Amino acid sequence: MPHHDVLVIGAGLAGQRAALAAAEEGASVGIISKVHPVRSHSNAAQGGINAALNPEDSWESHAFDTIKGSDYLGDQDAIEIMCREAPGALLDLEHKGVTFHRNEEGRLGTRAFGGASAARTYYVADITGQAILHVLYEQLLKHDTVYRYEEWFTTALVQDDEGRIAGAVTRNIRDGSMDLFSAKAVILATGGNGQIYTPTTNALICTGDGIAMAYRVGAPLMDMEMIQYHPTTLAGLGLLITEGARGEGAQLYNAQGERFMEKYAPNKMELASRDVVSRAEQTEIDEGRGFPDGTVALDITVVPRKRIHEALREIVNVGRDFAGVDITREPIHIKPGNHYVMGGVKTDNDGQTDIPGLYAAGECACVSVHGGNRLGANSLLDTLVFGRRSGAHAALSVKGLLPREPSYAQLRDEERRVAAIVRRDAGGRRVSEVRAELGATMDRYVAVFRDEDGLRIALDTVRRLKEEANEAGIDDKGSVFNQDVLSALELQFMLDNAECIVVSAIERRESRGAQYRTDYPERNDDEWLKHIDVAVNGVQPEISYSQVTVTQWEPQERTY
Ligand SMILES: Cc1cc2nc3c(=O)[nH]c(=O)nc-3n(C[C@H](O)[C@H](O)[C@H](O)COP(=O)(O)OP(=O)(O)OC[C@H]3O[C@@H](n4cnc5c(N)ncnc54)[C@H](O)[C@@H]3O)c2cc1C
């Protein structure tokens, strides 16, 4: 049985940053990833990372923008921490070797991003996530107390008799063997759950595994109804056109040639918060002013061609390869699409969950710094700031603790569960079919606009699909790289996530941030300025509430 002081599950930016911080505090660290670490989804991050580094900018301004962006649901103490630590986190990356863009004077250069009152987004062309991920991975390799388990898939967390987290059960994808890992603390850094929607900007691996594993051991989830639809995704495919394009000056038009954001956000126009822009686009489309393919147009041709090739070169490729459009010469059709989960495993400002020994960081966690709507380029920041804090806190908190001895019975249970999936008859409904119905249902009923009737249909469907997923057959009966069995396990994680999202969306009877209820179109601070927490009770999710922390910014009307 591998023993570690701190076990990090997930090797994207949050997981790698947490592992580094834990190792720097002297802990022995195991870091597990179901894909090679540099193929983690953080690799896809395009536009950049926010920090109020410029002397004319301030952390207070960054914090206020984030709070307003969150529609006042974000916890202001956590947001203050994130925005205060942002400049240090950014410079630390630069010193570690991230080649951020420099302007003509040779200084770190910024681009504008949505909902921000200053241009404070630092970037590496439109491959910012990839650039940071590779540098962090190089740093990890330097630590001989960090053990990497690459292409291992965690199926469940394990607890000791007192309910403290004691490790995890993990399957070696290469040969199908299962192992019990012992750890004094476990940090979940498993990323988002975009795959429960079809289409999505998220990679196939974003299936909400950690969120579901935490939920299954009783950790509350928070703000799960807050699902971000990004304003600029390719119809059908869901591929992202970075907000960096609008940051560089790109404009949105409907099919009648109107720059429609004038009506919805006359001051910020295309750079209003994402929820505002997505609702504006969806309204244009629903009211018949979109194109026949259910889209509006993003015109990037207003950006000088040299600048497009310098700062948006991946988007040039995406436009050409996936839409047949040369974005330097003609507008590209886009629509709002699933992108990010603001909610996740409820944590304090050091990443601690309600379960002793269990931490969460990054997109799978809800600190909550994004509240009802995340500002672009604040997620990479969240992964680094709270990844570091979780890693350091976990390492310090387990000093002096004896190694945990989790029971092998929990390993045997998981082995039996996986063996039963492999034995299933492939004659029934297929995993991929259940997954497709889940994605279409969520995209239809739990999207930019929602109402009680649609949400009830979604809940009934998700609960039926949960039953079907327990029977869904797989073809591959082998043990080497059996992706079929992993898909079946992921589907069950995804359905737990989906159920919590829908139950929370039904519960919040108001419109705030990404949750727009057509049957409750107003924000209602008197009754709903609170977080919705959801925890498992038996097999069903149970709702409770927690307070939103307000430090110095009282809720105001939100206009852009
Ligand atoms: C296309 C796109 C562009 C984006 N651009 C930006 C941007 O410019 N700026 C910004 O701030 N944000 C951006 N975001 C959001 C941001 O990239 C993500 O929120 C962030 O990278 C998530 O990082 P993470 O470390 O939490 O998770 P991830 O990077 O998703 O890593 C998750 C890790 O968990 C592992 N894992 C998951 N489940 C298991 C399991 N069962 N067993 C073992 N390992 C497991 C995976 O292998 C992976 O290593 C973008 C998102 C998308 C989709």
Coordinates of C-alpha atoms and ligand atoms in Angstrom, one line a residue:
M1 CA 0.0 0.0 0.0
P2 CA 1.5 3.4 -1.0
H3 CA 1.7 5.8 2.0
H4 CA 1.9 9.5 1.7
D5 CA 1.4 12.5 4.1
V6 CA -0.6 14.3 1.4
L7 CA -2.3 12.6 -1.5
V8 CA -3.4 15.0 -4.3
I9 CA -6.0 13.6 -6.7
G10 CA -5.7 15.6 -9.9
A11 CA -2.7 17.1 -11.6
G12 CA -4.0 20.1 -13.4
L13 CA -3.0 23.6 -12.2
A14 CA -4.7 23.3 -8.8
G15 CA -3.3 19.8 -8.1
Q16 CA 0.2 20.6 -9.2
R17 CA 0.3 23.9 -7.3
A18 CA -1.0 22.1 -4.2
A19 CA 1.6 19.3 -4.5
L20 CA 4.4 21.8 -4.8
A21 CA 3.2 23.7 -1.8
A22 CA 2.9 20.5 0.3
A23 CA 6.4 19.3 -0.8
E24 CA 7.9 22.7 0.1
E25 CA 6.4 22.3 3.6
G26 CA 8.3 19.0 3.9
A27 CA 5.5 16.5 3.2
S28 CA 5.8 13.4 1.2
V29 CA 3.3 13.8 -1.6
G30 CA 1.5 11.5 -4.0
I31 CA -0.2 13.1 -7.0
I32 CA -2.6 11.0 -9.1
S33 CA -4.0 11.8 -12.5
K34 CA -6.2 9.8 -14.9
V35 CA -4.2 11.4 -17.8
H36 CA -0.6 12.5 -18.1
P37 CA -0.5 15.7 -16.0
V38 CA 0.3 18.0 -18.9
R39 CA -2.8 16.7 -20.6
S40 CA -5.0 17.9 -17.8
H41 CA -7.8 20.2 -18.8
S42 CA -5.9 23.3 -17.5
N43 CA -3.9 22.8 -20.7
A44 CA -6.9 24.2 -22.7
A45 CA -7.0 27.6 -20.9
Q46 CA -6.5 30.2 -23.5
G47 CA -7.1 33.8 -22.5
G48 CA -5.1 34.4 -19.4
I49 CA -4.9 35.0 -15.6
N50 CA -6.0 38.1 -13.7
A51 CA -3.9 40.1 -11.2
A52 CA -3.9 43.7 -10.2
L53 CA -0.2 44.2 -10.7
N54 CA -0.2 47.5 -12.5
P55 CA 0.4 50.5 -10.0
E56 CA -2.7 52.2 -11.4
D57 CA -4.8 49.1 -10.5
S58 CA -5.6 47.8 -7.1
W59 CA -6.6 44.5 -5.4
E60 CA -9.7 46.3 -4.1
S61 CA -10.8 47.1 -7.7
H62 CA -10.2 43.5 -8.7
A63 CA -12.1 42.3 -5.7
F64 CA -15.1 44.6 -6.4
D65 CA -15.2 43.5 -10.0
T66 CA -15.2 39.9 -8.9
I67 CA -17.9 40.4 -6.3
K68 CA -20.1 42.3 -8.8
G69 CA -19.4 39.6 -11.4
S70 CA -20.5 37.0 -8.9
D71 CA -23.8 38.8 -8.5
Y72 CA -22.9 39.2 -4.8
L73 CA -23.0 35.5 -4.1
G74 CA -19.2 35.2 -3.8
D75 CA -17.8 35.2 -0.3
Q76 CA -15.9 38.5 0.1
D77 CA -13.3 37.2 2.6
A78 CA -12.2 34.6 0.1
I79 CA -12.3 37.0 -2.8
E80 CA -10.1 39.5 -0.9
I81 CA -7.6 36.7 -0.3
M82 CA -7.5 35.7 -3.9
C83 CA -7.2 39.3 -5.2
R84 CA -4.5 40.3 -2.6
E85 CA -2.5 37.2 -3.4
A86 CA -2.9 37.5 -7.2
P87 CA 0.2 39.7 -8.0
G88 CA 2.5 37.5 -5.9
A89 CA 1.1 34.3 -7.6
L90 CA 1.6 35.8 -11.0
L91 CA 5.2 37.0 -10.3
D92 CA 6.0 33.6 -8.8
L93 CA 5.0 32.0 -12.1
E94 CA 7.1 34.4 -14.1
H95 CA 10.1 33.7 -11.9
K96 CA 9.5 30.0 -12.3
G97 CA 9.7 30.5 -16.1
V98 CA 6.3 31.2 -17.6
T99 CA 7.0 33.5 -20.6
F100 CA 4.1 35.9 -20.2
H101 CA 3.5 38.4 -23.0
R102 CA 5.6 41.5 -22.8
N103 CA 4.6 44.9 -24.3
E104 CA 6.8 47.1 -26.5
E105 CA 8.5 48.6 -23.4
G106 CA 9.5 45.0 -22.4
R107 CA 7.1 45.1 -19.4
L108 CA 4.5 42.4 -18.7
G109 CA 1.6 43.3 -21.0
T110 CA -2.1 42.9 -20.3
R111 CA -5.4 42.4 -22.2
A112 CA -8.9 43.5 -21.3
F113 CA -11.3 40.8 -20.1
G114 CA -15.1 40.8 -19.3
G115 CA -16.5 42.4 -16.2
A116 CA -13.1 44.0 -15.3
S117 CA -12.7 47.7 -14.8
A118 CA -9.0 47.6 -15.8
A119 CA -7.0 45.5 -18.3
R120 CA -5.4 43.1 -15.8
T121 CA -5.3 39.8 -17.7
Y122 CA -1.7 38.5 -18.2
Y123 CA -1.3 35.9 -20.9
V124 CA 0.9 33.8 -23.2
A125 CA -0.7 34.3 -26.6
D126 CA -3.9 32.1 -26.3
I127 CA -2.1 29.1 -24.7
T128 CA -1.8 30.5 -21.2
G129 CA -2.9 27.3 -19.4
Q130 CA -0.5 25.2 -21.4
A131 CA 2.4 27.5 -20.7
I132 CA 1.8 27.5 -16.9
L133 CA 1.0 23.8 -16.7
H134 CA 4.3 22.8 -18.3
V135 CA 6.3 25.1 -16.0
L136 CA 4.7 23.7 -12.9
Y137 CA 5.3 20.2 -14.1
E138 CA 9.0 20.9 -14.5
Q139 CA 9.0 22.3 -11.0
L140 CA 7.3 19.1 -9.7
L141 CA 10.0 16.9 -11.3
K142 CA 12.6 18.7 -9.2
H143 CA 11.1 17.4 -5.9
D144 CA 12.1 13.8 -5.0
T145 CA 9.4 13.7 -2.3
V146 CA 6.7 14.0 -4.9
Y147 CA 5.6 10.7 -6.3
R148 CA 3.6 10.9 -9.6
Y149 CA 0.9 8.3 -10.4
E150 CA 0.2 9.1 -14.0
E151 CA -2.7 7.4 -15.7
W152 CA -4.2 6.1 -12.5
F153 CA -8.0 6.6 -11.9
T154 CA -9.3 7.2 -8.4
T155 CA -12.7 5.5 -7.9
A156 CA -13.5 6.3 -4.2
L157 CA -12.2 8.0 -1.1
V158 CA -11.7 5.9 2.0
Q159 CA -12.3 6.9 5.6
D160 CA -11.2 5.5 8.9
D161 CA -13.6 4.4 11.7
E162 CA -13.8 8.0 13.0
G163 CA -14.8 9.3 9.6
R164 CA -11.4 10.9 8.9
I165 CA -10.2 10.6 5.3
A166 CA -7.5 8.0 5.2
G167 CA -6.7 7.6 1.5
A168 CA -8.3 6.5 -1.8
V169 CA -8.9 3.5 -4.0
T170 CA -7.3 3.9 -7.4
R171 CA -7.1 1.8 -10.6
N172 CA -3.9 1.6 -12.6
I173 CA -5.3 2.3 -16.1
R174 CA -2.4 0.5 -17.7
D175 CA -3.1 -2.9 -16.3
G176 CA -6.4 -2.6 -14.5
S177 CA -5.0 -3.4 -11.0
M178 CA -6.6 -1.7 -8.1
D179 CA -4.7 -0.3 -5.1
L180 CA -5.4 1.2 -1.7
F181 CA -3.5 4.5 -1.1
S182 CA -3.0 5.6 2.5
A183 CA -2.7 9.3 3.2
K184 CA -3.0 11.6 6.2
A185 CA -4.7 14.2 4.1
V186 CA -6.3 14.1 0.6
I187 CA -6.7 17.1 -1.7
L188 CA -9.2 16.8 -4.4
A189 CA -8.2 18.8 -7.5
T190 CA -10.1 16.9 -10.1
G191 CA -11.5 19.8 -12.1
G192 CA -14.9 20.6 -13.5
N193 CA -17.9 18.6 -14.8
G194 CA -18.7 20.2 -18.2
Q195 CA -19.2 16.8 -19.8
I196 CA -22.6 16.4 -18.2
Y197 CA -23.6 19.0 -20.9
T198 CA -23.6 18.5 -24.6
P199 CA -21.9 20.4 -26.1
T200 CA -19.3 21.8 -23.8
T201 CA -16.0 23.6 -24.1
N202 CA -14.6 21.1 -21.6
A203 CA -12.4 18.1 -22.4
L204 CA -13.8 14.5 -22.3
I205 CA -12.1 14.0 -18.9
C206 CA -14.1 16.7 -17.1
T207 CA -16.7 14.5 -15.6
G208 CA -16.9 15.8 -12.0
D209 CA -15.3 12.8 -10.4
G210 CA -13.9 14.5 -7.3
I211 CA -17.1 16.4 -6.7
A212 CA -19.1 13.2 -6.7
M213 CA -16.5 11.3 -4.6
A214 CA -16.7 14.1 -1.9
Y215 CA -20.5 14.1 -2.1
R216 CA -20.5 10.3 -1.6
V217 CA -18.6 10.5 1.7
G218 CA -20.9 13.2 3.0
A219 CA -19.1 16.5 2.1
P220 CA -21.5 19.3 1.3
L221 CA -21.4 20.8 -2.2
M222 CA -22.2 24.5 -2.6
D223 CA -23.6 26.8 -5.4
M224 CA -24.1 23.8 -7.7
E225 CA -26.9 25.5 -9.6
M226 CA -24.4 28.1 -10.9
I227 CA -23.2 26.7 -14.3
Q228 CA -21.5 29.1 -16.6
Y229 CA -22.5 29.4 -20.3
H230 CA -19.6 31.1 -22.1
P231 CA -20.8 33.6 -24.7
T232 CA -18.5 32.5 -27.6
T233 CA -18.5 28.8 -28.4
L234 CA -18.9 27.1 -31.8
A235 CA -22.4 25.8 -32.4
G236 CA -22.7 22.0 -32.2
L237 CA -19.0 21.4 -31.3
G238 CA -18.8 23.6 -28.2
L239 CA -15.2 24.6 -29.0
L240 CA -14.2 27.8 -27.2
I241 CA -13.4 31.1 -28.9
T242 CA -11.5 32.8 -26.1
E243 CA -12.9 35.9 -24.4
G244 CA -9.4 37.3 -25.3
A245 CA -10.9 37.9 -28.8
R246 CA -13.4 40.4 -27.3
G247 CA -10.6 41.7 -25.1
E248 CA -8.7 42.5 -28.3
G249 CA -11.8 44.4 -29.6
A250 CA -14.0 41.8 -31.4
Q251 CA -17.7 42.7 -31.7
L252 CA -21.0 40.8 -31.6
Y253 CA -23.7 41.2 -34.3
N254 CA -27.1 39.7 -34.8
A255 CA -28.3 38.5 -38.3
Q256 CA -29.7 42.0 -38.9
G257 CA -26.3 43.5 -38.6
E258 CA -27.0 45.2 -35.2
R259 CA -24.3 45.4 -32.5
F260 CA -26.9 44.2 -30.0
M261 CA -24.8 44.6 -26.8
E262 CA -25.7 48.3 -27.0
K263 CA -29.1 47.4 -25.7
Y264 CA -28.0 45.1 -22.9
A265 CA -24.8 46.6 -21.6
P266 CA -24.2 50.0 -23.1
N267 CA -21.1 50.8 -21.0
K268 CA -19.2 47.5 -21.2
M269 CA -20.7 46.2 -24.5
E270 CA -19.0 42.9 -25.4
L271 CA -17.0 43.0 -22.2
A272 CA -19.9 42.8 -19.8
S273 CA -19.9 39.7 -17.5
R274 CA -20.3 36.4 -19.2
D275 CA -23.8 35.7 -17.8
V276 CA -25.0 39.1 -19.2
V277 CA -23.5 38.5 -22.6
S278 CA -24.8 35.0 -22.9
R279 CA -28.3 36.0 -21.9
A280 CA -28.2 38.9 -24.5
E281 CA -27.1 36.5 -27.2
Q282 CA -29.7 33.9 -26.3
T283 CA -32.4 36.5 -26.3
E284 CA -31.4 37.7 -29.8
I285 CA -31.5 34.0 -31.0
D286 CA -34.8 33.2 -29.2
E287 CA -36.5 36.3 -30.5
G288 CA -35.6 35.5 -34.1
R289 CA -32.7 37.9 -34.7
G290 CA -30.0 35.2 -34.9
F291 CA -28.8 33.2 -37.9
P292 CA -30.7 30.1 -39.1
D293 CA -28.1 27.9 -37.4
G294 CA -29.1 29.3 -34.0
T295 CA -26.1 31.6 -33.6
V296 CA -25.0 35.2 -33.7
A297 CA -21.8 36.5 -35.2
L298 CA -18.4 37.4 -33.6
D299 CA -16.5 39.8 -35.8
I300 CA -12.8 39.5 -35.1
T301 CA -11.8 41.2 -38.4
V302 CA -11.9 44.6 -36.6
V303 CA -8.7 43.5 -34.8
P304 CA -5.5 44.2 -36.9
R305 CA -4.4 41.0 -38.7
K306 CA -0.9 41.1 -37.3
R307 CA -2.3 41.3 -33.7
I308 CA -4.7 38.3 -34.4
H309 CA -1.7 36.2 -35.5
E310 CA 0.3 37.3 -32.5
A311 CA -2.3 37.1 -29.7
L312 CA -5.1 34.7 -31.0
R313 CA -3.2 32.2 -33.2
E314 CA -5.0 29.1 -31.7
I315 CA -8.3 30.8 -32.5
V316 CA -7.2 31.2 -36.1
N317 CA -6.7 27.5 -36.2
V318 CA -9.9 26.7 -34.5
G319 CA -11.9 28.9 -36.9
R320 CA -10.2 27.3 -39.9
D321 CA -10.2 23.7 -38.8
F322 CA -13.6 23.4 -37.1
A323 CA -15.8 26.1 -38.8
G324 CA -14.1 26.6 -42.2
V325 CA -13.8 30.3 -41.4
D326 CA -10.7 32.6 -41.7
I327 CA -11.4 34.8 -38.7
T328 CA -9.0 37.4 -40.0
R329 CA -11.4 38.0 -43.0
E330 CA -14.9 37.1 -41.9
P331 CA -17.1 36.9 -38.8
I332 CA -17.5 33.5 -37.1
H333 CA -20.9 32.2 -35.9
I334 CA -21.0 31.5 -32.2
K335 CA -23.5 30.9 -29.4
P336 CA -23.5 30.5 -25.6
G337 CA -22.2 27.0 -24.5
N338 CA -21.5 25.2 -21.3
H339 CA -18.1 26.1 -19.9
Y340 CA -17.6 26.1 -16.1
V341 CA -19.0 25.1 -12.8
M342 CA -18.9 27.9 -10.2
G343 CA -20.1 25.5 -7.5
G344 CA -18.3 22.4 -6.1
V345 CA -17.1 20.9 -2.9
K346 CA -17.6 23.5 -0.2
T347 CA -14.3 24.6 1.4
D348 CA -13.0 27.2 3.8
N349 CA -10.2 29.6 2.7
D350 CA -7.5 26.9 3.2
G351 CA -9.3 24.3 1.1
Q352 CA -10.7 22.3 4.1
T353 CA -14.0 20.6 3.6
D354 CA -16.4 19.5 6.3
I355 CA -14.8 16.0 6.3
P356 CA -11.7 15.8 8.5
G357 CA -8.5 15.4 6.4
L358 CA -10.3 16.1 3.1
Y359 CA -9.4 19.3 1.0
A360 CA -10.5 20.5 -2.4
A361 CA -9.0 23.1 -4.7
G362 CA -9.5 24.4 -8.2
E363 CA -12.6 24.0 -10.3
C364 CA -13.9 21.1 -8.3
A365 CA -14.0 23.3 -5.2
C366 CA -16.3 26.1 -4.1
V367 CA -14.5 28.5 -1.8
S368 CA -16.7 30.5 -3.1
V369 CA -14.8 33.1 -5.1
H370 CA -17.0 33.0 -8.2
G371 CA -20.5 33.0 -6.6
G372 CA -23.2 33.2 -9.3
N373 CA -20.8 34.0 -12.2
R374 CA -17.1 33.7 -12.7
L375 CA -15.1 36.5 -14.4
G376 CA -12.9 35.3 -17.2
A377 CA -9.3 34.7 -16.2
N378 CA -10.2 34.3 -12.5
S379 CA -10.2 30.5 -12.6
L380 CA -6.5 30.0 -13.3
L381 CA -5.9 32.4 -10.4
D382 CA -8.3 30.5 -8.2
T383 CA -6.4 27.2 -9.0
L384 CA -3.1 28.7 -8.1
V385 CA -4.0 30.7 -5.0
F386 CA -6.2 28.1 -3.4
G387 CA -4.1 25.2 -4.7
R388 CA -1.1 26.6 -2.9
R389 CA -3.1 27.3 0.3
S390 CA -4.6 23.8 0.4
G391 CA -1.2 22.1 -0.2
A392 CA 0.5 24.1 2.5
H393 CA -2.3 23.8 5.0
A394 CA -2.7 20.1 4.5
A395 CA 1.1 19.5 4.9
L396 CA 1.3 21.5 8.1
S397 CA -1.9 20.0 9.6
V398 CA -0.7 16.4 9.3
K399 CA 2.8 17.0 10.8
G400 CA 3.2 14.6 13.7
L401 CA 0.1 12.5 12.7
L402 CA 0.8 8.7 12.5
P403 CA 0.4 7.0 9.0
R404 CA -3.2 6.1 8.4
E405 CA -4.2 2.4 8.0
P406 CA -7.3 2.3 5.8
S407 CA -9.1 -0.9 5.7
Y408 CA -8.6 -3.3 2.8
A409 CA -12.3 -4.0 3.0
Q410 CA -12.9 -0.7 1.2
L411 CA -10.5 -1.8 -1.6
R412 CA -12.3 -5.1 -1.9
D413 CA -15.7 -3.3 -2.2
E414 CA -14.4 -1.1 -5.0
E415 CA -12.9 -4.2 -6.8
R416 CA -16.2 -5.9 -6.6
R417 CA -18.0 -2.8 -7.9
V418 CA -15.7 -2.5 -10.9
A419 CA -15.8 -6.2 -11.6
A420 CA -19.6 -6.1 -11.7
I421 CA -19.4 -3.3 -14.3
V422 CA -17.1 -5.4 -16.5
R423 CA -19.4 -8.4 -16.1
R424 CA -22.5 -6.5 -17.3
D425 CA -24.2 -7.7 -20.4
A426 CA -23.5 -5.4 -23.3
G427 CA -27.1 -6.0 -24.6
G428 CA -28.8 -3.2 -22.7
R429 CA -28.5 0.6 -23.1
R430 CA -25.0 1.7 -23.8
V431 CA -23.0 4.1 -21.5
S432 CA -22.6 6.5 -24.5
E433 CA -26.3 6.6 -25.1
V434 CA -27.1 7.4 -21.4
R435 CA -24.3 10.0 -21.5
A436 CA -25.7 11.6 -24.7
E437 CA -29.3 11.9 -23.2
L438 CA -27.9 13.4 -20.1
G439 CA -25.9 16.0 -22.1
A440 CA -28.9 17.0 -24.2
T441 CA -31.3 17.2 -21.3
M442 CA -29.0 19.4 -19.3
D443 CA -28.3 21.7 -22.3
R444 CA -32.1 22.0 -22.9
Y445 CA -33.5 22.5 -19.5
V446 CA -30.6 23.7 -17.2
A447 CA -29.0 26.2 -19.5
V448 CA -29.0 30.0 -19.9
F449 CA -32.8 30.3 -19.2
R450 CA -34.5 27.9 -16.8
D451 CA -38.0 27.4 -15.3
E452 CA -39.6 25.1 -12.8
D453 CA -41.3 22.9 -15.4
G454 CA -38.1 22.3 -17.4
L455 CA -36.1 21.7 -14.3
R456 CA -38.6 19.1 -13.1
I457 CA -38.3 17.3 -16.4
A458 CA -34.5 17.4 -16.1
L459 CA -34.7 16.0 -12.6
D460 CA -37.0 13.1 -13.6
T461 CA -34.7 12.3 -16.5
V462 CA -31.5 12.4 -14.5
R463 CA -33.1 10.0 -11.9
R464 CA -34.2 7.6 -14.6
L465 CA -30.7 7.8 -16.2
K466 CA -29.2 7.0 -12.8
E467 CA -31.1 3.7 -12.8
E468 CA -30.1 3.0 -16.4
A469 CA -26.5 3.8 -15.7
N470 CA -26.4 1.1 -13.1
E471 CA -27.2 -1.4 -15.8
A472 CA -25.5 0.1 -18.9
G473 CA -23.3 -2.5 -20.6
I474 CA -19.8 -2.2 -21.8
D475 CA -18.0 -4.2 -24.5
D476 CA -14.4 -4.2 -23.3
K477 CA -13.9 -7.0 -20.8
G478 CA -10.1 -6.6 -20.7
S479 CA -7.8 -5.0 -18.1
V480 CA -5.3 -3.0 -20.2
F481 CA -6.4 0.6 -20.9
N482 CA -10.1 -0.4 -20.5
Q483 CA -11.6 3.0 -21.2
D484 CA -15.1 1.4 -21.3
V485 CA -15.0 0.7 -17.6
L486 CA -13.7 4.1 -16.8
S487 CA -16.6 5.7 -18.9
A488 CA -19.1 3.7 -16.9
L489 CA -17.6 4.9 -13.6
E490 CA -17.5 8.5 -14.9
L491 CA -21.1 8.3 -16.0
Q492 CA -22.1 7.6 -12.4
F493 CA -20.0 10.5 -11.1
M494 CA -21.6 12.8 -13.8
L495 CA -25.2 11.8 -12.8
D496 CA -24.5 12.6 -9.1
N497 CA -23.3 16.0 -10.2
A498 CA -26.3 16.5 -12.5
E499 CA -28.8 15.6 -9.8
C500 CA -27.2 18.1 -7.3
I501 CA -27.2 20.9 -10.0
V502 CA -30.9 20.4 -10.9
V503 CA -32.0 20.1 -7.3
S504 CA -30.2 23.3 -6.4
A505 CA -31.5 25.1 -9.5
I506 CA -35.1 24.1 -8.5
E507 CA -34.5 25.3 -5.0
R508 CA -33.2 28.8 -5.9
R509 CA -36.4 30.6 -6.8
E510 CA -34.8 33.9 -8.1
S511 CA -32.5 35.0 -10.9
R512 CA -28.9 35.7 -9.9
G513 CA -25.7 35.3 -12.0
A514 CA -25.8 32.3 -14.2
Q515 CA -29.1 31.1 -12.8
Y516 CA -31.8 32.9 -14.7
R517 CA -35.3 31.6 -13.8
T518 CA -37.9 32.9 -16.3
D519 CA -40.5 32.2 -13.6
Y520 CA -38.6 34.3 -11.0
P521 CA -36.9 36.9 -13.2
E522 CA -35.7 39.2 -10.4
R523 CA -32.8 38.9 -8.0
N524 CA -34.3 38.6 -4.5
D525 CA -31.6 39.5 -1.8
D526 CA -34.1 39.4 1.0
E527 CA -34.7 35.7 0.6
W528 CA -31.9 34.4 -1.6
L529 CA -28.7 36.1 -0.7
K530 CA -27.4 32.8 0.7
H531 CA -25.6 29.8 -0.6
I532 CA -27.4 26.6 -1.3
D533 CA -25.6 23.6 0.1
V534 CA -26.4 20.1 -0.9
A535 CA -25.3 16.9 0.9
V536 CA -26.3 13.3 0.5
N537 CA -28.9 11.9 2.9
G538 CA -29.2 8.2 2.2
V539 CA -29.2 8.2 -1.5
Q540 CA -30.9 11.6 -2.1
P541 CA -29.5 15.1 -2.1
E542 CA -30.6 17.2 0.9
I543 CA -30.6 21.0 0.8
S544 CA -29.4 23.4 3.5
Y545 CA -28.2 27.0 3.4
S546 CA -25.1 28.9 4.4
Q547 CA -24.4 32.6 4.8
V548 CA -22.7 34.7 2.2
T549 CA -19.8 36.5 3.7
V550 CA -20.0 40.3 3.1
T551 CA -17.0 42.3 4.2
Q552 CA -17.1 45.8 2.7
W553 CA -19.2 45.6 -0.5
E554 CA -23.0 45.8 0.1
P555 CA -25.1 44.3 -2.7
Q556 CA -26.1 46.8 -5.4
E557 CA -28.0 46.7 -8.6
R558 CA -25.8 45.1 -11.2
T559 CA -25.5 47.0 -14.5
Y560 CA -22.7 47.1 -17.1
Ligands
LIG1 C1 -11.4 25.9 -23.3 C2 -11.2 26.6 -22.0 C3 -10.5 27.7 -21.8 C4 -10.3 28.3 -20.6 N1 -9.5 29.4 -20.5 C5 -9.3 30.0 -19.3 C6 -8.5 31.2 -19.1 O1 -8.0 31.7 -20.1 N2 -8.4 31.7 -17.9 C7 -9.0 31.1 -16.8 O2 -8.8 31.7 -15.7 N3 -9.7 30.0 -16.9 C8 -9.9 29.4 -18.1 N4 -10.7 28.3 -18.2 C9 -11.0 27.6 -17.0 C10 -9.8 26.9 -16.4 O3 -9.0 26.4 -17.5 C11 -10.2 25.7 -15.5 O4 -11.2 26.0 -14.6 C12 -9.0 25.2 -14.7 O5 -7.9 25.0 -15.6 C13 -9.3 24.0 -13.9 O6 -8.1 23.5 -13.3 P1 -8.1 22.4 -12.3 O7 -6.7 22.2 -11.8 O8 -9.1 22.6 -11.2 O9 -8.6 21.1 -13.1 P2 -8.0 20.4 -14.4 O10 -7.0 21.1 -15.1 O11 -9.3 20.0 -15.1 O12 -7.4 19.1 -13.8 C14 -8.1 18.0 -13.3 C15 -7.2 16.9 -13.0 O13 -7.9 15.9 -12.2 C16 -7.5 14.6 -12.8 N5 -8.7 13.7 -12.5 C17 -10.0 14.0 -12.6 N6 -10.7 12.9 -12.2 C18 -9.8 12.0 -11.8 C19 -9.9 10.7 -11.2 N7 -11.1 10.1 -11.0 N8 -8.8 10.0 -10.9 C20 -7.6 10.6 -11.1 N9 -7.4 11.8 -11.6 C21 -8.5 12.5 -11.9 C22 -7.3 14.9 -14.3 O14 -6.5 13.8 -14.8 C23 -6.6 16.2 -14.2 O15 -5.2 15.9 -13.9 C24 -10.9 27.7 -19.5 C25 -11.6 26.6 -19.6 C26 -11.8 26.0 -20.8 C27 -12.7 24.8 -20.9

